[in-house]
CSV table of C-alpha atoms in Angstrom, one decimal:
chain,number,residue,atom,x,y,z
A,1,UNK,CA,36.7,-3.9,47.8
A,2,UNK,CA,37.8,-1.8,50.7
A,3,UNK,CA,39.5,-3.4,53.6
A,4,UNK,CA,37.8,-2.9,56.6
A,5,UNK,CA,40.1,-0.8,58.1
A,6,UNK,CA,39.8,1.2,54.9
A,7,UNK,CA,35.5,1.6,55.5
A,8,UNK,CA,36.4,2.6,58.9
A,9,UNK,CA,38.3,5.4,58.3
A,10,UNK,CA,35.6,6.8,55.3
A,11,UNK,CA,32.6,5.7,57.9
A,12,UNK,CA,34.6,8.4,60.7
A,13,UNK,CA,34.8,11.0,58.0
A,14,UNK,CA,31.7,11.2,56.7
A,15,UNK,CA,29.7,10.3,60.2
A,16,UNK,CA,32.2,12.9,62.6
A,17,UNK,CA,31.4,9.6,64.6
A,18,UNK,CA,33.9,6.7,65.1
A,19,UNK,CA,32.7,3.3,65.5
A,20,UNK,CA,35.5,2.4,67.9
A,21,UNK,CA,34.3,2.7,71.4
A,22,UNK,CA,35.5,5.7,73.9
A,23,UNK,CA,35.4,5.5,77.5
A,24,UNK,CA,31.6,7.2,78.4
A,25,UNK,CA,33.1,8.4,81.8
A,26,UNK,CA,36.0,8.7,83.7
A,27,UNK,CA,37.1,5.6,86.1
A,28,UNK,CA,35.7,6.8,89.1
A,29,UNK,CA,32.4,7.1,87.5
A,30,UNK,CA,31.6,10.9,88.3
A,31,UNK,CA,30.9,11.6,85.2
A,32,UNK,CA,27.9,9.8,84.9
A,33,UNK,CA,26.6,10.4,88.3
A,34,UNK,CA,25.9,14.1,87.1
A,35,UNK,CA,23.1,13.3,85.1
A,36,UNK,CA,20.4,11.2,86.8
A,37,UNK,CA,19.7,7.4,85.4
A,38,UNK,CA,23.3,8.0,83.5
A,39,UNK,CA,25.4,5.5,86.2
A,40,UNK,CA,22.6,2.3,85.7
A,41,UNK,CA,23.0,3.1,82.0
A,42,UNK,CA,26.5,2.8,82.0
A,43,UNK,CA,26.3,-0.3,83.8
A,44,UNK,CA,24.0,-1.8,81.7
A,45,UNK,CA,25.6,-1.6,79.1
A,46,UNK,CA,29.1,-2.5,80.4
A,47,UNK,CA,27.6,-5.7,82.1
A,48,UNK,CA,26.2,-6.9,78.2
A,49,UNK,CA,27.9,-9.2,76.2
A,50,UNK,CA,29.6,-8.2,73.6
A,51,UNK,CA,27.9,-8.2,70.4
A,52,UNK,CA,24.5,-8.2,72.4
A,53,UNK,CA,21.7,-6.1,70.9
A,54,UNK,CA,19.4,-4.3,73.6
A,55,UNK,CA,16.0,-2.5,72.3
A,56,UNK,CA,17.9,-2.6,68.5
A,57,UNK,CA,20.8,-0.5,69.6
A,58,UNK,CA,24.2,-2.1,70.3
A,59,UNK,CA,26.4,-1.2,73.0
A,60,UNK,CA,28.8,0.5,71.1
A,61,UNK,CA,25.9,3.2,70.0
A,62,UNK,CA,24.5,3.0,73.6
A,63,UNK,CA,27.9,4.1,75.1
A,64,UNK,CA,28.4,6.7,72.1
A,65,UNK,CA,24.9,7.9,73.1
A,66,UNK,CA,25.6,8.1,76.7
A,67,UNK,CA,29.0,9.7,75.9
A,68,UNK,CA,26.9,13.1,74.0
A,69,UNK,CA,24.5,13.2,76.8
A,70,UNK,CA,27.0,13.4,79.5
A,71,UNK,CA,29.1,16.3,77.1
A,72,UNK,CA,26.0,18.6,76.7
A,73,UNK,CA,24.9,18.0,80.6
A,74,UNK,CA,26.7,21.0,81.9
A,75,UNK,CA,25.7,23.4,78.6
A,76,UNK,CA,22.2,22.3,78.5
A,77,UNK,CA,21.7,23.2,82.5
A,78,UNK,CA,23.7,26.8,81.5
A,79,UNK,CA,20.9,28.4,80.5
A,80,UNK,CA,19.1,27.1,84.6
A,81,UNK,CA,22.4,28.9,86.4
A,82,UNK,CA,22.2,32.0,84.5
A,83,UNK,CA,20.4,35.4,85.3
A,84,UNK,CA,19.9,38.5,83.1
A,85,UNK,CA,20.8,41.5,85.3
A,86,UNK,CA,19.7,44.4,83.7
A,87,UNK,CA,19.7,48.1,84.6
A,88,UNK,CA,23.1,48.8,85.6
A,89,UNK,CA,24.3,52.3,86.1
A,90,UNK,CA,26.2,53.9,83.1
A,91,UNK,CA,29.5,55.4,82.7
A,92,UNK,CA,31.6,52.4,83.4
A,93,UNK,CA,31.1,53.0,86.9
A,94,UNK,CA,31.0,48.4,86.9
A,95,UNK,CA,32.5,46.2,85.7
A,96,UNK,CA,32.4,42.3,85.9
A,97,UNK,CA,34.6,42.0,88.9
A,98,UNK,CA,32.4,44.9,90.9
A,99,UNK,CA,29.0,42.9,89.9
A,100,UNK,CA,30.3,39.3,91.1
A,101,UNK,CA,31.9,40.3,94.1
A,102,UNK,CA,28.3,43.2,95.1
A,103,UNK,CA,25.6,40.1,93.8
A,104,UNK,CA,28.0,37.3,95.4
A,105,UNK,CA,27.9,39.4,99.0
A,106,UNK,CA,24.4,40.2,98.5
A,107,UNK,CA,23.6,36.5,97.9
A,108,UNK,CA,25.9,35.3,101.0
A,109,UNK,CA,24.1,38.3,103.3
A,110,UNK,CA,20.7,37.3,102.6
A,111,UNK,CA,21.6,33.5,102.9
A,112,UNK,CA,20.7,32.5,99.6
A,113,UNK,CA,23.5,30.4,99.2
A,114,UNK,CA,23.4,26.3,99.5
A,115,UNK,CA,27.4,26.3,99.8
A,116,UNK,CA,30.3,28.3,101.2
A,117,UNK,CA,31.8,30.8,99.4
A,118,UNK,CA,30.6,32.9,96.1
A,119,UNK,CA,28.2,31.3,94.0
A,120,UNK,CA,28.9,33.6,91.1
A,121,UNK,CA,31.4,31.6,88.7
A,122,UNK,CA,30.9,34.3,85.5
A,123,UNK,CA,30.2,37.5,84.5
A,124,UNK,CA,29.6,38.8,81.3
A,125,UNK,CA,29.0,42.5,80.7
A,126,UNK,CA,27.4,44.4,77.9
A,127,UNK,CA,26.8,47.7,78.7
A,128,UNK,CA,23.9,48.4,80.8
A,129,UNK,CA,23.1,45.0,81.2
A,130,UNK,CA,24.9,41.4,82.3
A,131,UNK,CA,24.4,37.8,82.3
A,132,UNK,CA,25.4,36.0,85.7
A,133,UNK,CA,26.5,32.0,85.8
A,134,UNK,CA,26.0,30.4,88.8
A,135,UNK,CA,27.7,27.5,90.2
A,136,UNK,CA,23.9,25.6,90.9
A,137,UNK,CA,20.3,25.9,89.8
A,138,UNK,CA,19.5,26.0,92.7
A,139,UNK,CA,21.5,29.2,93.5
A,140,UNK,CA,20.7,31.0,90.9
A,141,UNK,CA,16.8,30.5,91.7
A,142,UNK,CA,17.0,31.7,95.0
A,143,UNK,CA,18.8,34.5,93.7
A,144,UNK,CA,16.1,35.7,91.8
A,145,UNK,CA,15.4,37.3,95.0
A,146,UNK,CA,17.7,40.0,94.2
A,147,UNK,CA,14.9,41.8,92.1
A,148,UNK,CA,14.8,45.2,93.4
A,149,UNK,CA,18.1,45.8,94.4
A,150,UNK,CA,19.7,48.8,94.4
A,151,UNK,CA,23.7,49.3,92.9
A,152,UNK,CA,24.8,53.1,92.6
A,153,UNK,CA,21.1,54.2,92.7
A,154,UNK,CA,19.9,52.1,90.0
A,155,UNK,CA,17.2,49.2,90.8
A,156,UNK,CA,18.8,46.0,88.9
A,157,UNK,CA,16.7,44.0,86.9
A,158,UNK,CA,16.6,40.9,87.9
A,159,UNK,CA,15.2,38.0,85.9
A,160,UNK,CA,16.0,34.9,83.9
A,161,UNK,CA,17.1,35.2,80.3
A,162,UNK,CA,15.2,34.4,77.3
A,163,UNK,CA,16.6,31.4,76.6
A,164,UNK,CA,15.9,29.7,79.9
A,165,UNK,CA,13.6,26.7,78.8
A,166,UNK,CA,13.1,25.3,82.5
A,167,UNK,CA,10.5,25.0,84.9
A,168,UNK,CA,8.4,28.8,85.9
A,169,UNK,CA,10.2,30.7,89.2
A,170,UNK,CA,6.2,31.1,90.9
A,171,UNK,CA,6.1,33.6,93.2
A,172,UNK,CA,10.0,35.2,94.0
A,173,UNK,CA,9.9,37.1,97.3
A,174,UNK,CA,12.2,40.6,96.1
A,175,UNK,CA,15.3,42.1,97.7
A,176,UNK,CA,13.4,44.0,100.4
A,177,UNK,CA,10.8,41.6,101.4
A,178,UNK,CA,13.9,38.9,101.9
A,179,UNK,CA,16.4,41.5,103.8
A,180,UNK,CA,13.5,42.6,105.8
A,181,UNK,CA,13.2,39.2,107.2
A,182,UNK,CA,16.7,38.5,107.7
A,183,UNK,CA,16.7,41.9,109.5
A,184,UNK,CA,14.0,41.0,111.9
A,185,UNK,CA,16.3,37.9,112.5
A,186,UNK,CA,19.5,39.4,113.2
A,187,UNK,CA,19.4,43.1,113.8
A,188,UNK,CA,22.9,43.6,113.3
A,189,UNK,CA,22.2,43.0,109.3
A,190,UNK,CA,20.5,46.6,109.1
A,191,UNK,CA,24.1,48.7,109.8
A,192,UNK,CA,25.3,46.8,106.7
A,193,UNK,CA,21.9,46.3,104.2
């Protein structure tokens, strides 16, 4: 018979799982305040007993369950932050750098931002089309307004990619509708629009 030790070790290699129990989040609990109902998880299963079985699942699985969640949190909401960007002129003429730094100041100058600062954290370009990351959903839904925006002649595409699995947009007011308003509020916008 194996020792238990022994069982252990075959039980991590065949699982990928261990059954020793890793910290779900870091001390100060951030971690799981990022996803919703993840902090009175975590403290209901830190205030079990040992040993203590809740809904047929043990702490230890809880926690390891927990622990997955909070890892695919910020790749599952990926797909929420980013924008397809399509229609961009040809002949190298942009790169990543050039289409962070125009969609960032067009983003900051129609006050589509909910934070200081650019809200574009990636690029990545393929040709005559991109993929944007934003830092927040919510930024990268208002930015939808962008559609209809013109870089080097060319009106950008601008919509969410095909593996967005959220909520529908509804109605998205476009580029010219949204700078004409911000126009009408502050004049000084149409020397730089």
């Amino acid at each position: 018979s194996a020792s238990p030790e022994e069982r252990s070790r075959r039980r991590e290699r065949t699982t990928g799982f261990s059954s020793r129990l890793t910290q779900p989040m870091d001390e100060s609990g951030a971690a799981a305040q990022a996803v919703p109902g993840a902090a009175a998880l975590v403290n209901a299963v830190q205030s079990m007993p040992l040993g203590q079985h809740a809904g047929g699942v043990d702490p230890t699985t809880q926690a390891l369950l927990l622990q997955a969640m909070l890892q695919q949190q910020p790749q599952s909401s990926k797909s929420s932050r980013e924008l397809y960007i399509g229609n961009l002129p040809a002949g190298g003429l942009v790169n990543e750098n050039v289409l962070k730094e125009f969609l960032g100041q067009a983003v900051l100058q129609a006050s589509l931002n909910v934070q200081q600062g650019n809200p574009i954290m990636q690029v990545r370009l393929n040709g005559c089309y991109a993929f944007v990351e934003f830092r927040s959903v919510q930024e990268c839904t208002n930015a939808l307004s962008l559609r209809g925006i013109v870089l080097y002649n060319n009106e950008l595409t601008v919509d969410r990619p095909m593996a967005y699995r959220g909520p529908p947009d509804g109605i998205v007011i476009t580029w010219p509708t949204v700078m004409a308003a911000r126009i009408n509020e502050d004049p000084e916008l149409a020397k730089v629009a």
